[in-house]
C-alpha cells in the first residue's frame, strides 16, 4: 500500500530555519500547502502569518547566530504548540572569502550560521521532537566542500562539520525513533545566487559537468527534503542525499 506524502503532513508542526528565501522558502511553502503549520524564521524577514488552506506559515525575525534569540524563538514554538514534528536546519551563509584574507571573526560567523545554529536549533527542538509524531530532522548541506571549491575554505569547514553532526546525532537519537538526515544540494539557481554570483560561464560549466543537462532550482531539492521528513523514509537515518544533477557521484 502506497504512502500519501501530502496528507501525512496535515496538522503537523514543522520548523524551518532561514525560511524567507531560496530553498528554505520553497520547503516552507510546500509543507504549508500539504497542510502543515510551518514556523519559519529569518534575520531580515517580517513577522506575519500566511495561510494556505489547511496549512500556514508563521514567520518570525530571529538571528540564528545569536544563541539567545534562537532559544527564545524555539521556546515560543514549544509554548504555543507543545511539539515539533519536523525540523529543517536550512539557514546558511556562503560568502566568498580568500584564505589569505580570512580572520577569526569571519571564521566564527561561518561556524555560527552554518554549524552552530543547527546544533542549537536541534537541541532546543528536542523536547518538541520527542513529543511530536513526525520525529524527523533534515540538515541542509552542500556539495561545495566535497568538491574542494575555492574560495570556500571557511564555508567548507562549517558545512563538512554538519555531516559529522548529522551522523552522530542520528545514532544518538535513533533509539527514540527520531531520524536525522542531510540533503546536500549542488549549485541551485536561487534568486540570490543568480543575482549575486552566477555568471553565464558558470551556467555553461555546470551543464558541461553535470550528468543531467539542466540547471537546478529549488523545486528539484524540495521533494528530496519532503521525502526524508516523511514516513516513506522511515527506515533512513544518518544519510546524506546529494542533489546536484550528477556532478558529484558518491
Coordinates of C-alpha atoms in Angstrom, one line a residue:
X1 CA 0.0 0.0 0.0
X2 CA 1.5 3.4 -1.0
X3 CA 2.1 6.3 1.3
X4 CA 0.3 9.6 0.8
X5 CA 3.2 12.1 1.2
X6 CA 0.8 15.0 1.2
X7 CA -1.9 14.1 3.7
X8 CA 0.5 12.9 6.3
X9 CA 1.8 16.5 6.9
X10 CA -1.7 17.8 7.6
X11 CA -1.9 19.2 11.2
X12 CA 1.8 18.7 11.8
X13 CA 4.2 21.3 13.1
X14 CA 7.3 22.0 11.1
X15 CA 10.2 24.3 11.9
X16 CA 12.3 25.7 9.0
X17 CA 15.2 28.0 9.7
X18 CA 16.1 30.6 7.1
X19 CA 12.7 30.3 5.5
X20 CA 12.4 33.7 3.9
X21 CA 14.0 32.9 0.6
X22 CA 15.7 30.2 -1.5
X23 CA 15.4 26.5 -0.6
X24 CA 14.1 27.3 2.9
X25 CA 11.2 29.4 1.5
X26 CA 10.4 26.6 -1.0
X27 CA 10.3 24.0 1.7
X28 CA 8.0 26.1 3.9
X29 CA 5.6 26.7 1.0
X30 CA 5.4 23.0 0.1
X31 CA 4.8 21.9 3.7
X32 CA 2.2 24.5 4.2
X33 CA 0.5 23.5 1.0
X34 CA 0.4 20.0 2.4
X35 CA -1.5 21.2 5.5
X36 CA 1.4 21.7 8.0
X37 CA 1.8 24.7 10.3
X38 CA 5.3 25.9 9.4
X39 CA 7.3 28.1 11.9
X40 CA 9.8 29.9 9.8
X41 CA 12.5 32.4 10.8
X42 CA 15.0 34.7 9.1
X43 CA 17.2 37.5 10.2
X44 CA 15.6 40.1 7.9
X45 CA 12.1 38.7 7.2
X46 CA 8.9 40.0 8.7
X47 CA 6.6 38.7 11.4
X48 CA 3.4 37.6 9.8
X49 CA 1.2 34.6 9.1
X50 CA 0.5 33.3 5.6
X51 CA -2.5 31.0 5.2
X52 CA -2.6 28.1 2.6
X53 CA -5.8 26.2 3.0
X54 CA -5.3 23.8 5.9
X55 CA -1.7 24.9 6.4
X56 CA 0.1 28.2 7.2
X57 CA 3.5 29.8 7.6
X58 CA 4.2 31.7 10.8
X59 CA 7.2 34.0 10.1
X60 CA 9.4 35.4 12.8
X61 CA 12.5 37.5 12.9
X62 CA 15.4 35.7 14.5
X63 CA 19.2 35.9 14.1
X64 CA 20.2 32.3 14.5
X65 CA 23.8 33.2 15.0
X66 CA 22.8 34.6 18.4
X67 CA 22.1 31.7 20.8
X68 CA 19.7 33.7 23.0
X69 CA 17.4 34.7 20.1
X70 CA 17.3 31.1 18.8
X71 CA 16.4 29.7 22.1
X72 CA 13.7 32.2 22.7
X73 CA 12.1 31.6 19.3
X74 CA 12.1 27.8 19.7
X75 CA 10.7 28.1 23.2
X76 CA 7.8 30.3 21.8
X77 CA 7.0 27.4 19.4
X78 CA 7.0 24.8 22.1
X79 CA 4.9 27.1 24.4
X80 CA 2.3 27.5 21.6
X81 CA 2.2 24.0 20.1
X82 CA 3.8 21.7 22.6
X83 CA 5.6 19.7 20.0
X84 CA 7.7 19.8 16.8
X85 CA 7.1 17.1 14.2
X86 CA 9.8 18.2 11.7
X87 CA 12.9 20.4 11.9
X88 CA 14.7 21.6 8.8
X89 CA 18.0 23.2 9.5
X90 CA 18.3 25.2 6.3
X91 CA 19.9 28.6 7.3
X92 CA 23.3 29.1 5.7
X93 CA 25.9 31.7 4.9
X94 CA 28.0 31.0 1.8
X95 CA 30.1 34.1 1.5
X96 CA 33.3 34.1 -0.6
X97 CA 36.5 34.7 1.4
X98 CA 40.0 34.1 0.2
X99 CA 42.0 32.3 2.8
X100 CA 44.7 35.0 2.8
X101 CA 42.1 37.5 3.8
X102 CA 40.3 35.3 6.4
X103 CA 40.2 36.3 10.0
X104 CA 38.9 34.9 13.3
X105 CA 35.7 36.9 13.2
X106 CA 34.8 35.7 9.7
X107 CA 35.6 32.1 10.7
X108 CA 33.3 32.5 13.7
X109 CA 30.5 33.8 11.5
X110 CA 30.7 30.8 9.2
X111 CA 30.6 28.4 12.1
X112 CA 27.8 30.3 13.9
X113 CA 25.4 30.4 11.0
X114 CA 26.2 27.1 9.2
X115 CA 27.0 24.7 12.0
X116 CA 26.3 26.1 15.5
X117 CA 22.8 27.1 14.5
X118 CA 21.9 23.5 13.6
X119 CA 23.3 22.3 16.9
X120 CA 21.4 24.9 18.9
X121 CA 18.1 24.5 17.0
X122 CA 18.2 20.7 17.2
X123 CA 18.9 20.8 20.9
X124 CA 16.2 23.4 21.6
X125 CA 13.7 21.5 19.5
X126 CA 14.5 18.1 21.1
X127 CA 11.7 18.2 23.7
X128 CA 9.3 19.0 20.9
X129 CA 10.6 16.3 18.6
X130 CA 10.2 13.8 21.4
X131 CA 6.6 14.9 21.9
X132 CA 5.8 15.0 18.1
X133 CA 4.8 12.4 15.6
X134 CA 7.0 13.2 12.6
X135 CA 10.3 12.9 14.6
X136 CA 12.4 13.9 11.6
X137 CA 15.3 16.3 11.2
X138 CA 16.8 17.3 7.9
X139 CA 20.0 19.3 7.8
X140 CA 20.9 21.2 4.6
X141 CA 24.5 20.7 3.5
X142 CA 26.3 21.3 0.2
X143 CA 28.5 19.5 -2.3
X144 CA 30.8 22.5 -2.2
X145 CA 33.2 21.1 0.4
X146 CA 33.1 17.6 -1.2
X147 CA 34.5 19.2 -4.4
X148 CA 37.1 21.3 -2.6
X149 CA 36.0 24.5 -4.3
X150 CA 37.7 27.9 -3.9
X151 CA 37.4 30.4 -2.2
X152 CA 35.2 28.4 0.3
X153 CA 37.6 27.2 2.9
X154 CA 35.7 28.7 5.8
X155 CA 32.3 27.7 4.4
X156 CA 33.7 24.1 3.9
X157 CA 34.9 23.9 7.5
X158 CA 31.4 24.5 8.8
X159 CA 29.4 22.5 6.2
X160 CA 31.6 19.5 6.4
X161 CA 31.1 19.5 10.2
X162 CA 27.4 19.4 9.6
X163 CA 27.7 15.9 8.1
X164 CA 29.5 14.6 11.2
X165 CA 26.9 16.2 13.4
X166 CA 24.1 14.6 11.3
X167 CA 25.5 11.1 11.5
X168 CA 26.4 11.2 15.2
X169 CA 23.1 12.7 16.2
X170 CA 21.2 10.1 14.1
X171 CA 23.0 7.4 16.1
X172 CA 22.3 9.1 19.4
X173 CA 18.6 9.7 18.8
X174 CA 17.8 6.6 16.8
X175 CA 16.6 4.6 19.8
X176 CA 13.9 7.3 20.4
X177 CA 12.8 6.9 16.7
X178 CA 14.0 10.4 15.9
X179 CA 15.6 10.4 12.4
X180 CA 18.3 12.8 11.4
X181 CA 19.3 13.1 7.7
X182 CA 21.0 15.5 5.4
X183 CA 20.5 16.8 1.9
X184 CA 23.5 18.3 0.0
X185 CA 22.5 20.3 -3.0
X186 CA 24.8 21.4 -5.7
X187 CA 24.7 24.9 -7.1
X188 CA 21.0 25.8 -7.0
X189 CA 19.8 28.7 -9.1
X190 CA 18.0 30.7 -6.4
X191 CA 17.3 34.4 -6.9
X192 CA 20.2 35.3 -4.6
X193 CA 22.7 33.1 -6.5
X194 CA 21.5 34.4 -9.8
X195 CA 21.6 38.0 -8.7
X196 CA 24.9 37.9 -6.8
X197 CA 27.1 35.2 -8.1
X198 CA 26.1 33.1 -11.1
X199 CA 27.6 34.1 -14.5
X200 CA 26.8 32.8 -17.9
X201 CA 30.1 30.9 -17.9
X202 CA 29.1 29.3 -14.6
X203 CA 25.9 28.0 -16.2
X204 CA 27.8 26.6 -19.1
X205 CA 30.3 24.9 -16.8
X206 CA 27.5 23.3 -14.8
X207 CA 25.8 22.0 -17.9
X208 CA 29.1 20.6 -19.0
X209 CA 30.0 18.9 -15.7
X210 CA 26.6 17.6 -14.6
X211 CA 25.3 14.3 -15.9
X212 CA 21.8 15.8 -16.3
X213 CA 21.9 18.7 -18.7
X214 CA 19.7 21.3 -16.9
X215 CA 20.2 23.9 -14.2
X216 CA 18.8 23.0 -10.8
X217 CA 16.3 25.1 -8.9
X218 CA 14.6 24.9 -5.5
X219 CA 11.9 22.7 -6.9
X220 CA 14.5 20.0 -7.6
X221 CA 15.6 19.9 -3.9
X222 CA 12.3 20.2 -2.1
X223 CA 10.9 16.8 -2.9
X224 CA 14.0 15.1 -1.5
X225 CA 13.7 17.0 1.7
X226 CA 10.0 16.2 1.9
X227 CA 10.8 12.5 1.3
X228 CA 13.3 12.4 4.2
X229 CA 10.8 14.1 6.5
X230 CA 8.1 11.6 5.6
X231 CA 7.2 8.1 6.6
X232 CA 8.5 6.9 3.3
X233 CA 12.0 7.4 4.7
X234 CA 11.1 5.8 8.0
X235 CA 14.0 3.3 7.8
X236 CA 16.6 6.0 6.8
X237 CA 18.7 7.9 9.3
X238 CA 22.3 9.3 9.3
X239 CA 22.2 9.5 5.5
X240 CA 23.4 12.3 3.1
X241 CA 21.5 12.6 -0.2
X242 CA 23.2 14.6 -2.9
X243 CA 21.0 16.6 -5.3
X244 CA 23.3 18.2 -7.9
X245 CA 22.3 16.8 -11.3
X246 CA 25.1 14.2 -11.2
X247 CA 28.1 16.4 -10.9
X248 CA 29.4 14.7 -7.8
X249 CA 28.7 11.0 -7.7
X250 CA 29.4 9.3 -4.4

